[in-house]
Amino acid sequence: QMWFDSSTGKMYVFYDDGTSSQWVSAIGGSLAGSVLQVVSTTKTDTFSTTSASFTDVTGLTASITPVSTSSKIMVFLDMRLSSTIASGEGISYQLSGGNAGTYIGDTASSRTRAVGAFRTAGAGGADFSWGASMLSVTANYLDSPNTTSTTTYSGQVKTTAGTLYVNRSSTDSDASNYARGASTITLMEIAG
């Protein structure tokens, strides 16, 4: 006889030596640190927003149902961003879902709390200049959702002005020296 315990992710066999009998783990040792499942979503179309508040990137979302409340969820976000924002304006990005809302910078007066941000070229040209470019941005976060309910994670973006784009440059001219990109979000359940 075999039995799978969905709360721990372990497989058991029923062992009987003639004197005693019991359920015994089919895998010796602990499963802690093992990858139990992987879920991934790839976004190849474009997205745009003018929102000054963090908003989900449509199609850049993944859901996972942990087998145990002790599991960790490793979240990998990889996005391509561009913007039409004017000099001195900026864009920011972060993760949502589970406890990912805590994976942002500390409160500091009027500054935006985010995983990362970029600003267009201002005085001295020290900041980023967009044109035909797309920025590759990432966020990697180990979550402890403490649930066996389905949990959904998303990439989020915001802009202080203009239009923010995902998977395309701001100019997006129909020429071979302009590109369309792809973004992805991947979830891995790690046994606790």
Backbone as a chain_set.jsonl record, in Angstrom:
{"seq": "QMWFDSSTGKMYVFYDDGTSSQWVSAIGGSLAGSVLQVVSTTKTDTFSTTSASFTDVTGLTASITPVSTSSKIMVFLDMRLSSTIASGEGISYQLSGGNAGTYIGDTASSRTRAVGAFRTAGAGGADFSWGASMLSVTANYLDSPNTTSTTTYSGQVKTTAGTLYVNRSSTDSDASNYARGASTITLMEIAG", "coords": {"N": [[0.833, -1.175, 0.0], [0.416, 2.282, -0.696], [0.724, 5.751, 0.188], [0.08, 9.163, -0.261], [0.851, 12.075, 1.347], [-0.6, 15.018, 1.135], [-0.308, 17.31, 2.635], [2.297, 17.451, 3.483], [3.774, 16.73, 1.325], [4.946, 14.257, 1.098], [5.582, 10.79, 0.303], [4.367, 7.658, 1.401], [4.881, 4.238, 2.401], [3.263, 1.198, 3.399], [4.563, -0.662, 5.939], [5.242, -3.91, 7.06], [6.656, -6.067, 9.286], [6.022, -8.504, 10.293], [5.982, -8.522, 13.027], [5.425, -5.935, 13.841], [3.661, -3.127, 12.394], [3.626, -0.261, 10.237], [3.276, 3.063, 8.801], [5.767, 4.163, 6.611], [8.124, 6.557, 5.534], [8.664, 6.883, 2.072], [10.866, 8.072, 1.058], [14.01, 8.559, 2.252], [15.098, 10.62, 4.965], [14.734, 14.244, 5.197], [12.479, 16.272, 3.267], [12.908, 18.911, 3.112], [13.773, 21.872, 1.478], [13.559, 20.803, -1.035], [12.333, 21.049, -4.406], [8.977, 21.24, -5.034], [7.008, 21.901, -6.878], [6.67, 23.726, -9.98], [5.626, 26.712, -11.48], [4.973, 28.732, -14.288], [4.643, 31.75, -16.177], [4.739, 33.264, -19.314], [4.931, 36.357, -20.904], [4.371, 37.678, -24.029], [3.138, 39.615, -25.509], [2.364, 43.175, -25.672], [2.073, 45.782, -23.154], [0.586, 48.653, -21.674], [0.489, 51.561, -19.564], [-0.747, 54.446, -17.825], [-0.891, 54.874, -15.222], [-0.493, 56.309, -11.996], [-0.381, 54.875, -9.759], [0.614, 51.701, -8.391], [0.03, 49.05, -10.602], [-1.216, 45.915, -11.812], [0.565, 44.12, -14.317], [-0.985, 43.178, -17.136], [-1.439, 39.8, -17.915], [0.958, 39.005, -16.864], [1.127, 37.193, -14.651], [1.036, 34.626, -12.194], [-0.185, 31.655, -10.652], [-0.192, 29.575, -7.739], [-0.699, 26.603, -5.834], [0.139, 25.764, -2.787], [1.373, 22.677, -1.331], [1.735, 22.413, 1.323], [1.526, 24.21, 4.429], [3.954, 24.916, 5.419], [5.605, 25.333, 3.314], [7.82, 27.248, 1.178], [7.648, 29.895, -1.228], [9.357, 30.583, -4.049], [9.793, 33.389, -5.923], [10.3, 34.543, -9.141], [10.732, 37.299, -11.106], [10.884, 38.794, -14.279], [11.194, 41.434, -16.367], [10.586, 43.609, -19.268], [10.92, 46.975, -19.76], [9.853, 50.267, -20.8], [9.433, 53.826, -21.502], [7.574, 56.89, -22.12], [8.058, 59.067, -20.648], [8.809, 62.439, -19.616], [11.741, 64.533, -19.166], [13.248, 64.057, -16.03], [11.12, 62.686, -14.88], [9.782, 59.503, -13.615], [9.707, 55.825, -13.484], [8.482, 52.948, -11.701], [8.737, 49.645, -10.224], [7.375, 46.544, -8.871], [6.527, 43.56, -6.939], [3.442, 41.749, -6.473], [1.189, 39.885, -4.344], [0.806, 37.123, -2.056], [3.117, 37.596, 0.529], [4.622, 39.429, -0.794], [4.345, 42.138, -0.962], [5.829, 43.235, 1.048], [8.362, 43.278, 0.136], [9.9, 45.718, -0.573], [11.496, 48.957, -0.62], [12.453, 50.838, 2.37], [10.324, 53.197, 4.151], [10.741, 56.579, 3.332], [10.301, 59.659, 3.652], [8.913, 61.407, 0.949], [9.546, 59.567, -0.968], [9.068, 56.946, -3.376], [8.155, 53.688, -2.468], [9.493, 50.736, -3.573], [10.584, 47.873, -5.583], [12.417, 48.549, -7.518], [13.469, 51.37, -9.601], [13.454, 53.838, -12.298], [14.61, 56.833, -13.882], [14.086, 59.454, -16.251], [16.441, 61.19, -18.425], [17.803, 63.97, -16.879], [18.917, 67.049, -15.493], [22.307, 67.375, -16.294], [22.313, 64.947, -17.52], [22.462, 62.48, -16.222], [20.74, 60.415, -15.81], [18.551, 57.827, -17.16], [18.122, 57.492, -20.719], [15.544, 56.982, -23.01], [14.354, 56.339, -25.887], [14.894, 53.943, -28.34], [15.208, 51.909, -26.586], [14.783, 49.167, -24.221], [14.482, 48.456, -20.825], [15.835, 45.818, -18.9], [14.516, 44.35, -16.14], [14.527, 42.874, -12.86], [13.125, 40.857, -10.2], [13.524, 38.997, -7.351], [12.166, 36.943, -4.957], [11.72, 35.318, -1.855], [9.012, 33.881, -0.563], [6.869, 33.299, 2.288], [4.04, 32.098, 2.436], [2.355, 30.654, 4.151], [0.066, 29.001, 3.758], [-2.32, 26.755, 2.219], [-3.919, 27.489, 0.28], [-4.724, 28.694, -3.009], [-2.396, 30.948, -4.316], [-1.726, 34.008, -5.845], [0.642, 35.687, -7.828], [2.004, 38.722, -9.157], [3.564, 40.922, -11.567], [4.061, 44.375, -11.052], [3.651, 47.805, -12.056], [4.297, 51.387, -12.189], [3.965, 54.875, -13.08], [5.239, 58.241, -13.059], [4.512, 60.089, -14.89], [3.504, 60.474, -18.368], [3.544, 57.554, -20.557], [3.966, 54.209, -19.632], [5.56, 51.317, -20.831], [5.457, 47.768, -21.442], [7.432, 45.224, -22.748], [8.024, 46.515, -25.162], [9.693, 49.187, -26.948], [9.711, 52.753, -26.282], [9.388, 54.37, -28.556], [8.977, 52.467, -30.613], [9.249, 52.016, -33.401], [8.626, 50.746, -36.731], [10.955, 49.017, -37.63], [14.03, 47.214, -38.208], [15.931, 47.775, -36.292], [14.588, 48.245, -33.985], [12.971, 46.647, -31.234], [10.775, 44.025, -30.031], [9.925, 42.714, -26.88], [10.025, 40.091, -24.313], [8.542, 38.961, -21.279], [8.588, 37.402, -18.019], [7.203, 35.434, -15.314], [7.948, 33.322, -12.677], [7.196, 30.705, -10.433], [8.28, 28.791, -7.696], [7.663, 26.103, -5.625], [9.039, 25.417, -2.54], [9.92, 22.872, -0.362], [9.325, 23.076, 3.13]], "CA": [[0.0, 0.0, 0.0], [1.124, 3.554, -0.727], [-0.102, 6.893, 0.592], [0.712, 10.461, -0.447], [0.361, 13.088, 2.279], [-0.541, 16.293, 0.412], [0.046, 18.407, 3.538], [3.759, 17.485, 3.644], [4.415, 16.408, 0.057], [5.7, 13.007, 1.253], [4.994, 9.511, -0.072], [4.58, 6.633, 2.424], [4.515, 2.844, 2.122], [2.88, 0.493, 4.619], [5.599, -1.659, 6.219], [4.852, -4.926, 8.051], [7.755, -7.028, 9.409], [5.508, -9.696, 10.961], [5.835, -8.23, 14.45], [4.744, -4.647, 13.917], [3.411, -2.509, 11.091], [3.51, 1.192, 10.303], [3.547, 3.822, 7.577], [7.163, 4.583, 6.576], [8.408, 7.448, 4.416], [9.291, 6.205, 0.93], [12.115, 8.784, 0.796], [14.72, 8.749, 3.508], [15.487, 11.985, 5.318], [13.779, 15.339, 5.073], [12.277, 16.866, 1.948], [13.144, 20.346, 3.229], [14.628, 22.422, 0.437], [13.257, 20.198, -2.335], [11.352, 21.734, -5.248], [7.776, 20.414, -5.119], [6.318, 22.221, -8.136], [7.09, 24.964, -10.651], [4.602, 27.316, -12.332], [5.571, 29.869, -14.981], [3.864, 32.435, -17.206], [5.535, 34.137, -20.174], [4.139, 37.368, -21.619], [5.052, 38.094, -25.25], [2.474, 40.781, -26.071], [2.737, 44.421, -25.017], [1.177, 46.351, -22.137], [0.893, 50.06, -21.404], [-0.292, 52.183, -18.495], [-0.415, 55.813, -17.417], [-1.263, 54.915, -13.811], [0.455, 56.803, -11.004], [-0.407, 53.886, -8.674], [1.043, 50.386, -8.864], [-1.018, 48.286, -11.259], [-0.759, 44.636, -12.354], [0.828, 44.005, -15.748], [-1.903, 42.174, -17.66], [-0.798, 38.622, -18.498], [2.214, 38.68, -16.184], [0.593, 36.69, -13.388], [1.107, 33.17, -12.036], [-0.831, 31.176, -9.427], [0.321, 28.31, -7.23], [-1.407, 26.077, -4.67], [1.133, 25.009, -2.006], [0.92, 21.411, -0.75], [1.916, 22.489, 2.765], [1.638, 25.557, 4.978], [5.364, 25.184, 5.736], [6.344, 25.563, 2.065], [8.228, 28.577, 0.737], [7.44, 30.122, -2.65], [10.394, 31.409, -4.664], [9.196, 34.143, -7.028], [11.258, 35.159, -10.068], [10.091, 38.196, -12.058], [11.817, 39.317, -15.278], [10.366, 42.289, -17.226], [11.161, 44.588, -20.185], [10.185, 48.217, -19.563], [10.247, 51.526, -21.434], [8.499, 54.882, -21.134], [7.59, 58.162, -22.861], [8.104, 60.138, -19.653], [9.669, 63.59, -19.898], [12.933, 64.683, -18.351], [13.069, 64.159, -14.592], [10.047, 61.821, -14.399], [10.283, 58.154, -13.366], [8.854, 54.638, -13.41], [8.852, 52.046, -10.618], [8.136, 48.316, -10.349], [7.379, 45.706, -7.68], [5.747, 42.328, -6.981], [2.27, 41.652, -5.61], [0.786, 38.52, -4.048], [1.397, 36.571, -0.842], [3.728, 38.647, 1.349], [5.574, 40.151, -1.647], [4.192, 43.569, -0.73], [6.841, 43.676, 2.012], [9.643, 43.315, -0.568], [10.072, 47.068, -1.098], [12.39, 49.76, 0.206], [11.91, 51.466, 3.577], [9.699, 54.51, 4.057], [11.701, 57.687, 3.408], [9.64, 60.901, 3.257], [8.019, 61.312, -0.218], [10.097, 58.627, -1.946], [8.261, 55.768, -3.681], [8.655, 52.391, -1.986], [9.417, 49.824, -4.71], [11.745, 47.005, -5.766], [13.374, 49.329, -8.295], [12.91, 52.503, -10.337], [14.315, 54.513, -13.263], [14.196, 58.195, -14.17], [14.612, 59.918, -17.539], [17.578, 62.11, -18.367], [17.514, 65.303, -16.356], [20.086, 67.927, -15.462], [23.576, 66.656, -16.31], [22.155, 63.72, -18.299], [22.952, 61.356, -15.42], [19.729, 59.371, -15.729], [18.362, 56.996, -18.352], [17.497, 58.049, -21.909], [14.79, 55.834, -23.518], [14.467, 56.104, -27.321], [14.553, 52.605, -28.825], [15.668, 50.941, -25.586], [13.961, 48.56, -23.187], [15.25, 48.037, -19.657], [15.562, 44.493, -18.328], [14.458, 44.474, -14.685], [14.224, 41.608, -12.198], [12.8, 40.823, -8.777], [13.552, 37.625, -6.832], [11.668, 37.046, -3.586], [11.339, 34.062, -1.209], [7.824, 34.16, 0.243], [6.354, 32.29, 3.22], [2.613, 32.451, 2.478], [1.708, 29.961, 5.272], [-1.277, 28.623, 3.336], [-2.462, 25.766, 1.146], [-4.849, 28.093, -0.682], [-4.085, 29.219, -4.211], [-1.825, 32.285, -4.15], [-1.406, 34.591, -7.146], [1.698, 36.705, -7.827], [2.011, 39.518, -10.384], [4.459, 42.057, -11.704], [3.33, 45.637, -11.019], [4.406, 48.979, -12.487], [3.652, 52.703, -12.092], [4.72, 55.952, -13.71], [4.901, 59.565, -12.532], [3.992, 60.869, -16.017], [3.646, 59.78, -19.648], [3.076, 56.182, -20.691], [4.932, 53.15, -19.356], [5.316, 50.165, -21.704], [6.094, 46.48, -21.176], [7.76, 44.411, -23.938], [8.266, 47.321, -26.373], [10.358, 50.471, -26.7], [8.752, 53.868, -26.256], [9.119, 54.807, -29.928], [8.397, 51.271, -31.247], [9.208, 52.182, -34.858], [8.585, 49.508, -37.504], [12.262, 48.875, -38.262], [14.768, 46.084, -37.625], [16.741, 48.191, -35.15], [13.685, 48.325, -32.845], [12.658, 45.277, -30.822], [9.704, 43.659, -29.108], [10.525, 41.841, -25.874], [9.212, 39.103, -23.594], [8.694, 39.011, -19.824], [8.148, 36.146, -17.416], [7.128, 35.279, -13.873], [8.069, 31.911, -12.353], [6.999, 30.367, -9.025], [8.763, 27.468, -7.307], [7.348, 25.736, -4.241], [10.167, 24.764, -1.875], [9.473, 22.201, 0.865], [9.817, 23.688, 4.355]], "C": [[0.882, 1.245, 0.0], [0.154, 4.673, -0.38], [0.701, 8.164, 0.4], [0.059, 11.463, 0.492], [0.516, 14.46, 1.624], [-0.174, 17.462, 1.316], [1.557, 18.536, 3.733], [4.503, 17.231, 2.335], [5.22, 15.119, 0.099], [4.873, 11.782, 0.832], [5.355, 8.484, 0.997], [4.197, 5.258, 1.881], [4.168, 2.179, 3.456], [3.83, -0.685, 4.818], [5.131, -2.6, 7.324], [5.968, -5.968, 8.101], [7.323, -8.312, 10.121], [5.288, -9.493, 12.448], [5.071, -6.923, 14.655], [4.538, -4.114, 12.505], [3.222, -1.005, 11.27], [3.709, 1.798, 8.914], [4.963, 4.375, 7.664], [7.371, 5.467, 5.348], [9.142, 6.7, 3.307], [10.61, 6.862, 0.548], [12.79, 9.031, 2.124], [15.072, 10.208, 3.74], [14.383, 12.993, 5.061], [13.673, 15.812, 3.627], [12.572, 18.365, 1.949], [14.15, 20.819, 2.179], [14.372, 21.849, -0.941], [12.22, 21.027, -3.09], [10.16, 20.806, -5.453], [6.987, 20.662, -6.399], [6.828, 23.557, -8.668], [5.951, 25.418, -11.556], [5.225, 28.541, -12.999], [4.623, 30.438, -16.024], [4.804, 33.347, -17.988], [4.61, 35.066, -20.934], [4.93, 37.845, -22.828], [4.37, 39.274, -25.93], [2.857, 42.025, -25.269], [1.667, 44.865, -24.009], [1.57, 47.802, -21.961], [-0.005, 50.567, -20.288], [0.18, 53.612, -18.286], [-0.683, 55.977, -15.924], [-0.139, 55.424, -12.918], [0.46, 55.922, -9.756], [0.024, 52.542, -9.232], [-0.152, 49.602, -9.406], [-0.437, 47.001, -11.824], [-0.498, 44.753, -13.852], [-0.035, 42.86, -16.267], [-1.133, 41.029, -18.32], [0.525, 38.246, -17.869], [1.892, 38.272, -14.743], [0.728, 35.178, -13.37], [0.506, 32.793, -10.69], [-0.284, 29.817, -9.041], [-0.478, 27.91, -5.998], [-0.428, 25.23, -3.874], [0.548, 23.727, -1.431], [1.023, 21.432, 0.765], [2.011, 23.942, 3.213], [3.085, 25.915, 5.313], [6.202, 25.469, 4.487], [6.709, 27.028, 1.881], [7.917, 28.677, -0.762], [8.523, 31.072, -3.15], [9.796, 32.053, -5.907], [10.308, 34.789, -7.84], [10.476, 35.999, -11.07], [11.153, 38.787, -12.978], [10.994, 40.1, -16.293], [11.199, 43.174, -18.137], [10.309, 45.849, -20.11], [10.736, 49.355, -20.413], [9.192, 52.568, -21.105], [8.651, 56.1, -22.032], [7.765, 59.338, -21.907], [9.141, 61.21, -20.003], [10.826, 63.645, -18.91], [12.59, 64.864, -16.873], [11.949, 63.326, -14.021], [10.567, 60.386, -14.252], [9.235, 57.068, -13.401], [9.383, 53.738, -12.291], [8.186, 50.696, -10.85], [8.254, 47.559, -9.035], [6.607, 44.421, -7.956], [4.494, 42.484, -6.136], [1.94, 40.178, -5.406], [1.501, 37.964, -2.839], [1.868, 37.696, 0.062], [4.698, 39.506, 0.55], [5.469, 41.657, -1.485], [5.179, 44.123, 0.282], [8.23, 43.777, 1.371], [9.774, 44.631, -1.328], [10.999, 47.827, -0.154], [11.679, 50.38, 1.4], [11.227, 52.797, 3.257], [10.763, 55.587, 4.231], [11.058, 58.933, 2.818], [8.738, 60.66, 2.043], [8.456, 60.26, -1.233], [9.177, 57.418, -2.126], [8.924, 54.522, -3.129], [8.427, 51.369, -3.098], [10.58, 48.85, -4.659], [12.826, 47.776, -6.509], [12.683, 50.426, -9.072], [13.948, 53.072, -11.296], [13.74, 55.882, -13.55], [14.801, 58.616, -15.505], [15.712, 60.952, -17.345], [17.139, 63.489, -17.906], [18.772, 66.146, -16.425], [21.369, 67.097, -15.402], [23.509, 65.346, -17.074], [22.568, 62.466, -17.554], [21.972, 60.201, -15.359], [19.544, 58.682, -17.072], [17.684, 57.752, -19.49], [16.87, 56.906, -22.702], [14.978, 55.549, -24.999], [13.987, 54.727, -27.734], [14.846, 51.523, -27.796], [14.535, 50.363, -24.744], [14.896, 48.174, -22.046], [14.856, 46.627, -19.263], [15.635, 44.626, -16.817], [14.045, 43.141, -14.075], [13.823, 41.837, -10.742], [12.755, 39.356, -8.368], [13.204, 37.672, -5.356], [11.263, 35.664, -3.066], [10.216, 34.355, -0.22], [7.507, 32.984, 1.162], [4.869, 32.548, 3.392], [1.823, 31.767, 3.591], [0.265, 29.589, 4.945], [-1.212, 27.47, 2.343], [-3.517, 26.241, 0.15], [-4.068, 28.637, -1.875], [-3.644, 30.665, -3.991], [-1.358, 32.786, -5.514], [-0.391, 35.718, -6.991], [1.698, 37.42, -9.184], [3.146, 40.527, -10.374], [3.613, 43.325, -11.739], [4.243, 46.796, -11.419], [3.602, 50.246, -12.217], [4.548, 53.732, -12.744], [4.315, 57.289, -13.107], [4.344, 60.469, -13.624], [4.125, 60.024, -17.281], [3.079, 58.383, -19.625], [4.212, 55.211, -20.445], [4.553, 51.938, -20.202], [6.05, 48.928, -21.188], [6.242, 45.749, -22.505], [7.852, 45.197, -25.246], [9.015, 48.584, -25.976], [9.323, 51.582, -26.736], [8.411, 54.353, -27.653], [8.51, 53.698, -30.768], [8.25, 51.417, -32.76], [9.256, 50.822, -35.559], [9.866, 49.375, -38.323], [13.051, 47.808, -37.524], [15.646, 46.484, -36.443], [15.88, 48.548, -33.93], [13.226, 46.91, -32.51], [11.356, 45.213, -30.036], [10.304, 42.641, -28.145], [9.552, 40.838, -25.296], [9.536, 39.212, -22.104], [8.144, 37.727, -19.223], [8.07, 36.251, -15.898], [7.081, 33.782, -13.577], [7.959, 31.721, -10.844], [7.506, 28.966, -8.775], [8.366, 27.214, -5.858], [8.502, 24.931, -3.677], [9.66, 24.155, -0.575], [10.122, 22.832, 2.085], [10.352, 22.661, 5.339]], "O": [[1.951, 1.265, 0.61], [-1.051, 4.576, -0.611], [1.851, 8.254, 0.83], [-1.152, 11.674, 0.435], [1.618, 15.004, 1.561], [0.235, 18.511, 0.818], [2.046, 19.603, 4.104], [5.705, 17.479, 2.237], [6.08, 14.897, -0.753], [3.652, 11.747, 0.983], [6.497, 8.431, 1.453], [3.321, 5.127, 1.027], [4.703, 2.543, 4.503], [3.9, -1.589, 3.986], [4.682, -2.161, 8.383], [6.218, -6.668, 7.119], [8.168, -9.118, 10.509], [4.5, -10.209, 13.066], [4.198, -6.819, 15.516], [5.155, -4.584, 11.549], [2.733, -0.538, 12.298], [4.223, 1.16, 7.995], [5.33, 4.986, 8.667], [6.866, 5.172, 4.265], [10.108, 5.98, 3.559], [11.394, 6.282, -0.202], [12.208, 9.642, 3.021], [15.317, 10.946, 2.786], [13.247, 12.634, 4.749], [14.64, 15.763, 2.867], [12.495, 19.015, 0.906], [15.226, 20.243, 2.018], [14.913, 22.353, -1.925], [11.336, 21.632, -2.483], [10.314, 19.707, -5.985], [6.37, 19.745, -6.942], [7.34, 24.395, -7.925], [5.381, 24.623, -12.303], [5.931, 29.307, -12.343], [3.887, 29.698, -16.676], [5.572, 34.11, -17.401], [3.628, 34.628, -21.534], [6.037, 38.361, -22.679], [4.947, 39.88, -26.832], [3.597, 41.927, -24.29], [0.532, 44.389, -24.019], [2.744, 48.153, -22.081], [-1.114, 50.07, -20.09], [1.339, 53.947, -18.532], [-0.701, 57.098, -15.417], [1.016, 55.024, -13.062], [1.205, 56.179, -8.811], [-0.174, 52.268, -10.416], [-1.197, 49.504, -8.763], [0.71, 46.987, -12.27], [-1.253, 45.408, -14.57], [0.16, 41.707, -15.883], [-0.28, 41.259, -19.178], [1.156, 37.275, -18.286], [2.317, 38.904, -13.776], [0.559, 34.519, -14.396], [0.664, 33.515, -9.706], [0.048, 29.002, -9.902], [-0.888, 28.763, -5.211], [-0.179, 24.082, -4.243], [-0.631, 23.684, -1.08], [0.46, 20.564, 1.433], [2.508, 24.799, 2.481], [3.407, 27.092, 5.474], [7.38, 25.808, 4.596], [6.013, 27.926, 2.354], [7.921, 27.672, -1.474], [8.594, 32.225, -2.724], [9.35, 31.365, -6.825], [11.155, 35.497, -7.295], [9.646, 35.468, -11.807], [12.202, 39.231, -12.513], [10.182, 39.515, -17.009], [12.359, 43.466, -17.846], [9.106, 45.8, -20.367], [11.93, 49.403, -20.709], [8.169, 52.246, -20.5], [9.705, 56.324, -22.628], [7.633, 60.49, -22.32], [10.186, 60.932, -20.591], [10.87, 62.889, -17.94], [11.764, 65.7, -16.508], [11.812, 63.246, -12.8], [11.667, 60.079, -14.711], [8.035, 57.337, -13.354], [10.572, 53.759, -11.972], [7.198, 50.601, -11.578], [9.099, 47.867, -8.195], [6.097, 44.214, -9.057], [4.48, 43.266, -5.186], [2.356, 39.326, -6.191], [2.667, 38.284, -2.603], [1.122, 38.636, 0.336], [5.506, 40.232, 1.129], [6.401, 42.382, -1.833], [5.357, 45.337, 0.375], [9.163, 44.297, 1.984], [9.762, 44.659, -2.559], [11.251, 47.392, 0.969], [10.451, 50.44, 1.437], [11.508, 53.433, 2.241], [11.581, 55.527, 5.149], [11.239, 59.236, 1.639], [7.873, 59.786, 2.1], [7.796, 60.083, -2.257], [8.583, 56.927, -1.166], [10.126, 54.324, -3.306], [7.29, 51.159, -3.52], [11.461, 48.969, -3.807], [14.007, 47.675, -6.178], [11.458, 50.428, -9.196], [15.148, 52.839, -11.149], [12.527, 56.081, -13.473], [15.901, 58.186, -15.854], [15.89, 61.508, -16.261], [16.226, 64.092, -18.471], [19.597, 65.969, -17.321], [21.5, 66.215, -14.553], [24.534, 64.691, -17.263], [22.982, 61.487, -18.175], [22.328, 59.115, -14.904], [20.299, 58.929, -18.012], [16.781, 58.556, -19.258], [17.566, 55.949, -23.043], [15.691, 54.609, -25.351], [12.829, 54.371, -27.516], [14.743, 50.336, -28.106], [13.481, 50.977, -24.576], [15.974, 47.628, -22.278], [13.676, 46.278, -19.288], [16.682, 44.972, -16.268], [13.306, 42.37, -14.688], [14.139, 42.864, -10.142], [12.032, 38.562, -8.97], [13.869, 38.36, -4.582], [10.551, 34.925, -3.747], [10.427, 34.985, 0.816], [7.827, 31.834, 0.861], [4.463, 33.152, 4.384], [0.741, 32.231, 3.95], [-0.644, 29.824, 5.741], [-0.184, 27.237, 1.708], [-3.951, 25.482, -0.717], [-2.897, 28.995, -1.754], [-4.426, 31.5, -3.537], [-0.676, 32.07, -6.246], [-0.54, 36.591, -6.136], [1.43, 36.811, -10.22], [3.628, 40.933, -9.316], [2.563, 43.352, -12.382], [5.445, 46.776, -11.156], [2.385, 50.194, -12.039], [5.741, 53.5, -12.939], [3.17, 57.456, -12.687], [3.761, 61.511, -13.322], [4.78, 58.982, -17.269], [2.238, 58.054, -18.788], [5.302, 55.374, -20.993], [3.381, 51.572, -20.287], [7.117, 49.026, -20.581], [5.297, 45.667, -23.29], [7.767, 44.61, -26.325], [8.98, 49.002, -24.818], [8.19, 51.372, -27.17], [7.264, 54.714, -27.916], [7.608, 53.961, -31.565], [7.247, 50.993, -33.334], [9.847, 49.871, -35.049], [9.873, 49.588, -39.536], [12.783, 47.525, -36.356], [16.064, 45.623, -35.669], [16.39, 49.094, -32.951], [13.106, 46.068, -33.4], [10.9, 46.201, -29.46], [11.103, 41.797, -28.552], [8.403, 40.743, -25.729], [10.666, 39.517, -21.724], [7.33, 37.043, -19.844], [8.773, 37.05, -15.279], [6.271, 33.057, -14.155], [8.549, 32.473, -10.069], [7.209, 28.049, -9.54], [8.687, 28.005, -4.97], [8.902, 23.911, -4.237], [9.037, 24.847, 0.23], [11.324, 23.097, 2.086], [10.805, 23.024, 6.424]]}, "num_chains": 1, "name": "protein.A"}
